[in-house]
């Protein structure tokens, strides 16, 4: 097996390629860069390490020992799809908290301060100032997920002085003491009736599938706002749409059960809903790209030293040891 590294990521800049090339040469690896998975296929026959997120890379690398995804979510991978039975999978959990938390704050303020409606008013060249707005100040906020995204979001929300910040996780830990209280998923039904803003940043796993279903939605108080930047499978989408159309709840969704959201989907015309096309965690923010490369190089050093990968998720579970 040759010491080869293949990088498939069109978002990387020359400075990132220089850093990766320098690290590869230090450990005797040759490295090749590609903009898309299909163009990389001829280079995968003997590759040992792949830094890319397409399942096509896993299926066509028979000698693969490690695939590092530049994404935080790994639900697109399954153990069965890997051509190499010896391959490990890691993710880039820890790179997206900054950009996604800013997206959460943006959409929360847009919805609470009625910006979608005011945008339509301005488009019609009207002058209205009477829409009632709400505030993050004094709100009861529940964060379903306290990993990198949840922590970064909680840190920013604290400056708005909410009434209470509740974190929901399986570990029972309160990372950096950012939350006023930590509850387990078993206690979710207890906190939903006391939640004005529900922020979801969970991955797609068997445990999170439809975690927020019709029964959970019904527990939320009238006027509650849901923001989902995790995975669309966490919410029962049809049940949520029913609540939105009834005018009882509000939502800002960046993720959906099916993506891209079909053009004929009724959500496009749903009231009380702000749609963004899965852009909260895009690799367009310079910090995010820098962080992705830093995390890969950190684990590349671990790999070359025979140490455990810090963000290993193989066999895939949709979570990371770093979350």
Tab-separated table of C-alpha atoms in Angstrom:
chain	number	residue	atom	x	y	z
A	1	UNK	CA	0.000	0.000	0.000
A	2	UNK	CA	1.386	3.379	-1.031
A	3	UNK	CA	1.485	6.289	1.381
A	4	UNK	CA	-1.024	8.389	-0.495
A	5	UNK	CA	-3.438	11.077	0.648
A	6	UNK	CA	-6.321	12.318	-1.479
A	7	UNK	CA	-8.109	15.574	-0.612
A	8	UNK	CA	-11.502	16.310	-2.173
A	9	UNK	CA	-12.771	19.720	-1.163
A	10	UNK	CA	-13.359	22.617	-3.592
A	11	UNK	CA	-13.701	25.095	-0.722
A	12	UNK	CA	-10.046	24.868	0.301
A	13	UNK	CA	-7.725	27.731	-0.574
A	14	UNK	CA	-4.076	27.606	-1.583
A	15	UNK	CA	-2.956	28.349	1.986
A	16	UNK	CA	-4.834	25.238	3.143
A	17	UNK	CA	-3.302	23.100	0.421
A	18	UNK	CA	0.149	24.328	1.436
A	19	UNK	CA	-0.426	23.279	5.058
A	20	UNK	CA	-1.731	19.840	4.072
A	21	UNK	CA	1.068	19.281	1.551
A	22	UNK	CA	3.682	20.269	4.131
A	23	UNK	CA	2.282	17.844	6.740
A	24	UNK	CA	2.006	15.038	4.190
A	25	UNK	CA	5.588	15.427	3.017
A	26	UNK	CA	6.787	15.480	6.618
A	27	UNK	CA	5.444	11.949	7.069
A	28	UNK	CA	6.363	10.626	3.632
A	29	UNK	CA	2.929	10.892	2.008
A	30	UNK	CA	2.189	12.099	-1.468
A	31	UNK	CA	-0.970	14.211	-1.713
A	32	UNK	CA	-3.360	14.971	-4.551
A	33	UNK	CA	-6.155	17.550	-4.502
A	34	UNK	CA	-9.459	17.290	-6.353
A	35	UNK	CA	-12.503	19.534	-6.637
A	36	UNK	CA	-15.032	16.680	-6.844
A	37	UNK	CA	-15.271	12.998	-5.973
A	38	UNK	CA	-15.770	11.755	-9.538
A	39	UNK	CA	-12.542	13.308	-10.744
A	40	UNK	CA	-10.705	11.640	-7.844
A	41	UNK	CA	-11.820	8.094	-8.722
A	42	UNK	CA	-8.657	7.129	-10.710
A	43	UNK	CA	-6.511	8.103	-7.706
A	44	UNK	CA	-8.356	5.932	-5.183
A	45	UNK	CA	-7.064	2.476	-6.099
A	46	UNK	CA	-4.201	2.493	-3.600
A	47	UNK	CA	-4.981	5.524	-1.439
A	48	UNK	CA	-4.515	5.157	2.323
A	49	UNK	CA	-6.113	8.397	3.573
A	50	UNK	CA	-8.971	10.430	2.127
A	51	UNK	CA	-10.037	13.888	3.306
A	52	UNK	CA	-13.484	14.325	1.752
A	53	UNK	CA	-17.163	13.778	2.473
A	54	UNK	CA	-18.604	11.876	-0.492
A	55	UNK	CA	-19.752	8.288	-0.017
A	56	UNK	CA	-18.325	7.683	-3.488
A	57	UNK	CA	-14.872	7.970	-1.969
A	58	UNK	CA	-15.597	5.262	0.592
A	59	UNK	CA	-17.003	2.876	-2.013
A	60	UNK	CA	-14.025	3.159	-4.354
A	61	UNK	CA	-11.021	3.052	-2.032
A	62	UNK	CA	-10.172	-0.644	-1.435
A	63	UNK	CA	-6.953	0.112	0.489
A	64	UNK	CA	-8.397	2.927	2.584
A	65	UNK	CA	-7.371	3.103	6.242
A	66	UNK	CA	-8.883	6.452	7.215
A	67	UNK	CA	-11.517	8.741	5.760
A	68	UNK	CA	-11.845	12.170	7.373
A	69	UNK	CA	-15.040	13.991	6.506
A	70	UNK	CA	-14.854	17.804	6.482
A	71	UNK	CA	-18.477	17.753	7.598
A	72	UNK	CA	-19.627	17.322	11.196
A	73	UNK	CA	-22.459	14.954	10.283
A	74	UNK	CA	-21.622	11.464	9.045
A	75	UNK	CA	-25.114	10.066	8.437
A	76	UNK	CA	-24.308	9.777	4.701
A	77	UNK	CA	-21.866	6.975	5.537
A	78	UNK	CA	-22.515	3.397	6.617
A	79	UNK	CA	-20.044	0.651	7.469
A	80	UNK	CA	-21.287	-1.485	4.600
A	81	UNK	CA	-20.448	1.075	1.926
A	82	UNK	CA	-16.718	1.079	2.664
A	83	UNK	CA	-14.721	-0.984	0.174
A	84	UNK	CA	-12.052	-1.466	2.831
A	85	UNK	CA	-13.047	-3.362	5.997
A	86	UNK	CA	-10.112	-1.741	7.812
A	87	UNK	CA	-11.133	1.860	7.201
A	88	UNK	CA	-11.779	4.296	10.020
A	89	UNK	CA	-14.085	7.285	9.747
A	90	UNK	CA	-13.709	10.628	11.497
A	91	UNK	CA	-15.535	13.917	11.180
A	92	UNK	CA	-14.877	17.634	11.670
A	93	UNK	CA	-16.990	18.183	14.749
A	94	UNK	CA	-15.803	21.404	16.327
A	95	UNK	CA	-15.443	23.381	13.106
A	96	UNK	CA	-19.024	24.577	12.669
A	97	UNK	CA	-20.105	25.958	16.033
A	98	UNK	CA	-19.199	29.554	15.214
A	99	UNK	CA	-20.964	29.816	11.865
A	100	UNK	CA	-24.047	27.809	12.865
A	101	UNK	CA	-24.515	29.625	16.167
A	102	UNK	CA	-24.475	32.945	14.310
A	103	UNK	CA	-27.105	31.552	11.947
A	104	UNK	CA	-29.244	30.584	14.941
A	105	UNK	CA	-29.020	34.078	16.411
A	106	UNK	CA	-29.810	35.625	13.024
A	107	UNK	CA	-32.901	33.528	12.382
A	108	UNK	CA	-34.137	33.846	15.964
A	109	UNK	CA	-34.007	37.622	15.775
A	110	UNK	CA	-35.542	37.659	12.310
A	111	UNK	CA	-38.529	35.643	13.478
A	112	UNK	CA	-38.975	37.299	16.856
A	113	UNK	CA	-38.741	40.790	15.365
A	114	UNK	CA	-41.002	39.907	12.398
A	115	UNK	CA	-38.383	40.657	9.753
A	116	UNK	CA	-39.884	38.346	7.059
A	117	UNK	CA	-43.152	40.272	7.309
A	118	UNK	CA	-41.453	43.661	7.360
A	119	UNK	CA	-39.464	42.633	4.268
A	120	UNK	CA	-42.723	41.970	2.422
A	121	UNK	CA	-44.113	45.305	3.634
A	122	UNK	CA	-41.063	47.152	2.298
A	123	UNK	CA	-41.187	45.263	-0.999
A	124	UNK	CA	-44.716	46.620	-1.429
A	125	UNK	CA	-43.430	50.138	-0.589
A	126	UNK	CA	-45.694	50.321	2.406
A	127	UNK	CA	-44.982	52.111	5.687
A	128	UNK	CA	-46.163	50.000	8.612
A	129	UNK	CA	-44.663	49.986	12.105
A	130	UNK	CA	-47.260	48.161	14.173
A	131	UNK	CA	-46.167	44.516	14.184
A	132	UNK	CA	-45.703	43.246	17.720
A	133	UNK	CA	-42.200	41.894	18.302
A	134	UNK	CA	-40.709	39.591	20.903
A	135	UNK	CA	-37.274	39.334	22.496
A	136	UNK	CA	-34.593	36.843	23.426
A	137	UNK	CA	-34.403	38.796	26.665
A	138	UNK	CA	-36.423	36.944	29.276
A	139	UNK	CA	-37.127	33.999	26.977
A	140	UNK	CA	-37.098	30.401	28.145
A	141	UNK	CA	-34.670	28.715	25.767
A	142	UNK	CA	-34.048	24.980	25.398
A	143	UNK	CA	-31.120	23.653	23.383
A	144	UNK	CA	-31.570	20.087	22.204
A	145	UNK	CA	-27.906	19.181	21.811
A	146	UNK	CA	-24.975	20.659	23.778
A	147	UNK	CA	-22.058	19.782	21.504
A	148	UNK	CA	-19.959	22.332	19.649
A	149	UNK	CA	-23.001	24.020	18.086
A	150	UNK	CA	-25.022	24.034	21.291
A	151	UNK	CA	-22.126	25.416	23.322
A	152	UNK	CA	-21.325	28.206	20.873
A	153	UNK	CA	-25.004	29.107	20.632
A	154	UNK	CA	-25.482	29.145	24.405
A	155	UNK	CA	-22.444	31.398	24.817
A	156	UNK	CA	-23.947	33.949	22.436
A	157	UNK	CA	-27.458	33.683	23.857
A	158	UNK	CA	-26.217	34.507	27.345
A	159	UNK	CA	-25.524	38.092	26.284
A	160	UNK	CA	-29.255	38.528	25.561
A	161	UNK	CA	-30.091	37.645	29.187
A	162	UNK	CA	-32.727	34.940	28.694
A	163	UNK	CA	-34.817	33.806	31.641
A	164	UNK	CA	-33.330	30.311	31.516
A	165	UNK	CA	-30.999	28.335	29.256
A	166	UNK	CA	-31.732	24.618	29.403
A	167	UNK	CA	-29.470	22.062	27.748
A	168	UNK	CA	-30.667	18.562	26.862
A	169	UNK	CA	-28.075	15.826	26.420
A	170	UNK	CA	-27.360	12.196	27.302
A	171	UNK	CA	-24.184	12.784	29.313
A	172	UNK	CA	-25.693	14.974	32.027
A	173	UNK	CA	-22.646	17.255	31.769
A	174	UNK	CA	-22.880	21.042	31.651
A	175	UNK	CA	-20.080	22.071	29.253
A	176	UNK	CA	-18.241	25.178	30.472
A	177	UNK	CA	-21.149	25.845	32.832
A	178	UNK	CA	-22.975	27.575	29.976
A	179	UNK	CA	-26.408	26.209	30.844
A	180	UNK	CA	-28.610	26.989	33.810
A	181	UNK	CA	-29.635	23.350	33.946
A	182	UNK	CA	-29.049	20.104	32.064
A	183	UNK	CA	-31.814	17.596	31.462
A	184	UNK	CA	-31.822	14.155	29.880
A	185	UNK	CA	-33.832	13.317	26.741
A	186	UNK	CA	-36.217	11.410	29.041
A	187	UNK	CA	-37.129	14.751	30.626
A	188	UNK	CA	-37.863	16.477	27.329
A	189	UNK	CA	-41.619	16.292	27.832
A	190	UNK	CA	-41.213	18.154	31.122
A	191	UNK	CA	-39.336	21.111	29.650
A	192	UNK	CA	-41.195	21.593	26.339
A	193	UNK	CA	-44.223	23.278	27.976
A	194	UNK	CA	-41.768	25.778	29.495
A	195	UNK	CA	-39.931	26.520	26.233
A	196	UNK	CA	-40.340	29.711	24.218
A	197	UNK	CA	-37.452	28.925	21.873
A	198	UNK	CA	-36.383	25.367	20.999
A	199	UNK	CA	-33.015	25.056	19.235
A	200	UNK	CA	-32.170	21.683	17.699
A	201	UNK	CA	-28.605	20.776	16.700
A	202	UNK	CA	-28.791	16.983	16.842
A	203	UNK	CA	-27.358	14.570	14.249
A	204	UNK	CA	-29.395	11.959	12.414
A	205	UNK	CA	-29.342	8.711	14.405
A	206	UNK	CA	-31.815	6.009	15.341
A	207	UNK	CA	-32.194	7.688	18.731
A	208	UNK	CA	-32.959	11.138	17.323
A	209	UNK	CA	-35.383	10.017	14.595
A	210	UNK	CA	-38.668	11.955	15.085
A	211	UNK	CA	-37.568	12.965	18.594
A	212	UNK	CA	-39.800	15.999	18.171
A	213	UNK	CA	-43.008	14.392	16.912
A	214	UNK	CA	-46.640	15.513	17.044
A	215	UNK	CA	-46.934	14.820	20.776
A	216	UNK	CA	-43.856	16.888	21.590
A	217	UNK	CA	-44.943	19.743	19.349
A	218	UNK	CA	-48.309	19.816	21.111
A	219	UNK	CA	-46.524	20.351	24.440
A	220	UNK	CA	-44.893	23.594	23.294
A	221	UNK	CA	-46.712	26.761	24.379
A	222	UNK	CA	-48.558	28.909	21.862
A	223	UNK	CA	-46.172	31.128	19.935
A	224	UNK	CA	-43.083	28.995	20.591
A	225	UNK	CA	-40.298	29.223	17.993
A	226	UNK	CA	-38.390	26.159	16.750
A	227	UNK	CA	-34.999	26.489	15.053
A	228	UNK	CA	-33.507	23.345	13.523
A	229	UNK	CA	-29.890	23.384	12.352
A	230	UNK	CA	-29.231	19.686	13.031
A	231	UNK	CA	-30.966	17.204	10.781
A	232	UNK	CA	-34.463	17.249	9.328
A	233	UNK	CA	-35.200	13.734	10.559
A	234	UNK	CA	-35.310	14.956	14.177
A	235	UNK	CA	-38.679	16.674	13.625
A	236	UNK	CA	-41.869	15.103	12.320
A	237	UNK	CA	-42.137	17.547	9.450
A	238	UNK	CA	-45.798	16.971	8.576
A	239	UNK	CA	-46.857	17.475	12.183
A	240	UNK	CA	-44.823	20.676	12.403
A	241	UNK	CA	-46.369	22.039	9.225
A	242	UNK	CA	-49.817	21.415	10.684
A	243	UNK	CA	-48.934	23.473	13.763
A	244	UNK	CA	-47.456	26.269	11.622
A	245	UNK	CA	-50.500	26.482	9.387
A	246	UNK	CA	-52.733	26.592	12.448
A	247	UNK	CA	-50.788	29.677	13.527
A	248	UNK	CA	-49.813	28.166	16.874
A	249	UNK	CA	-46.057	27.731	16.379
A	250	UNK	CA	-43.247	29.411	14.438
A	251	UNK	CA	-40.137	27.829	12.911
A	252	UNK	CA	-36.865	28.575	11.165
A	253	UNK	CA	-35.659	25.461	9.364
A	254	UNK	CA	-32.279	24.994	7.716
A	255	UNK	CA	-32.673	21.216	7.349
A	256	UNK	CA	-35.495	19.020	6.077
A	257	UNK	CA	-36.583	15.387	5.826
A	258	UNK	CA	-35.788	15.453	2.102
A	259	UNK	CA	-33.104	17.684	0.599
A	260	UNK	CA	-33.149	19.600	-1.596
A	261	UNK	CA	-36.669	20.525	-0.519
A	262	UNK	CA	-38.791	19.604	-3.569
A	263	UNK	CA	-40.163	22.579	-5.497
A	264	UNK	CA	-43.684	21.225	-5.122
A	265	UNK	CA	-43.393	20.793	-1.346
A	266	UNK	CA	-46.121	22.621	0.573
A	267	UNK	CA	-43.574	23.986	3.062
A	268	UNK	CA	-42.569	26.639	0.533
A	269	UNK	CA	-45.888	28.395	1.092
A	270	UNK	CA	-46.251	27.605	4.786
A	271	UNK	CA	-46.904	30.593	7.069
A	272	UNK	CA	-44.883	31.279	10.225
A	273	UNK	CA	-41.849	29.627	8.622
A	274	UNK	CA	-38.411	30.897	7.623
A	275	UNK	CA	-36.635	28.549	5.198
A	276	UNK	CA	-32.890	28.517	4.546
A	277	UNK	CA	-31.415	25.895	2.150
A	278	UNK	CA	-29.048	24.066	4.546
A	279	UNK	CA	-26.569	26.931	4.629
A	280	UNK	CA	-26.017	27.378	8.368
A	281	UNK	CA	-22.881	25.246	8.316
A	282	UNK	CA	-21.582	25.808	4.814
A	283	UNK	CA	-17.826	25.906	4.215
A	284	UNK	CA	-17.907	29.542	3.135
A	285	UNK	CA	-16.847	31.249	6.340
A	286	UNK	CA	-13.019	31.585	6.339
A	287	UNK	CA	-12.807	30.564	10.003
A	288	UNK	CA	-14.724	27.361	9.268
A	289	UNK	CA	-12.351	26.377	6.464
A	290	UNK	CA	-9.313	27.140	8.603
A	291	UNK	CA	-10.732	25.104	11.480
A	292	UNK	CA	-11.569	22.104	9.277
A	293	UNK	CA	-7.979	21.931	8.076
A	294	UNK	CA	-6.596	22.421	11.603
A	295	UNK	CA	-8.706	19.527	12.910
A	296	UNK	CA	-7.671	17.261	10.040
A	297	UNK	CA	-3.985	18.027	10.547
A	298	UNK	CA	-4.319	17.409	14.286
A	299	UNK	CA	-5.719	13.941	13.665
A	300	UNK	CA	-3.262	13.355	10.798
A	301	UNK	CA	-0.464	13.703	13.343
A	302	UNK	CA	-2.298	11.276	15.636
A	303	UNK	CA	-2.760	8.807	12.798
A	304	UNK	CA	0.905	8.932	11.809
A	305	UNK	CA	1.922	8.465	15.454
A	306	UNK	CA	-0.365	5.468	15.883
A	307	UNK	CA	-2.580	7.342	18.347
A	308	UNK	CA	-6.412	7.303	18.456
A	309	UNK	CA	-8.230	9.749	16.220
A	310	UNK	CA	-9.849	12.440	18.366
A	311	UNK	CA	-12.987	12.681	16.234
A	312	UNK	CA	-13.384	9.046	15.221
A	313	UNK	CA	-16.995	7.982	14.571
A	314	UNK	CA	-16.464	4.645	12.828
A	315	UNK	CA	-18.496	2.534	12.974
A	316	UNK	CA	-20.719	5.523	12.167
A	317	UNK	CA	-23.196	6.678	14.771
A	318	UNK	CA	-23.709	10.287	13.641
A	319	UNK	CA	-21.899	11.580	16.714
A	320	UNK	CA	-18.316	12.225	17.626
A	321	UNK	CA	-16.191	11.609	20.668
A	322	UNK	CA	-15.545	15.337	20.591
A	323	UNK	CA	-19.249	16.317	20.783
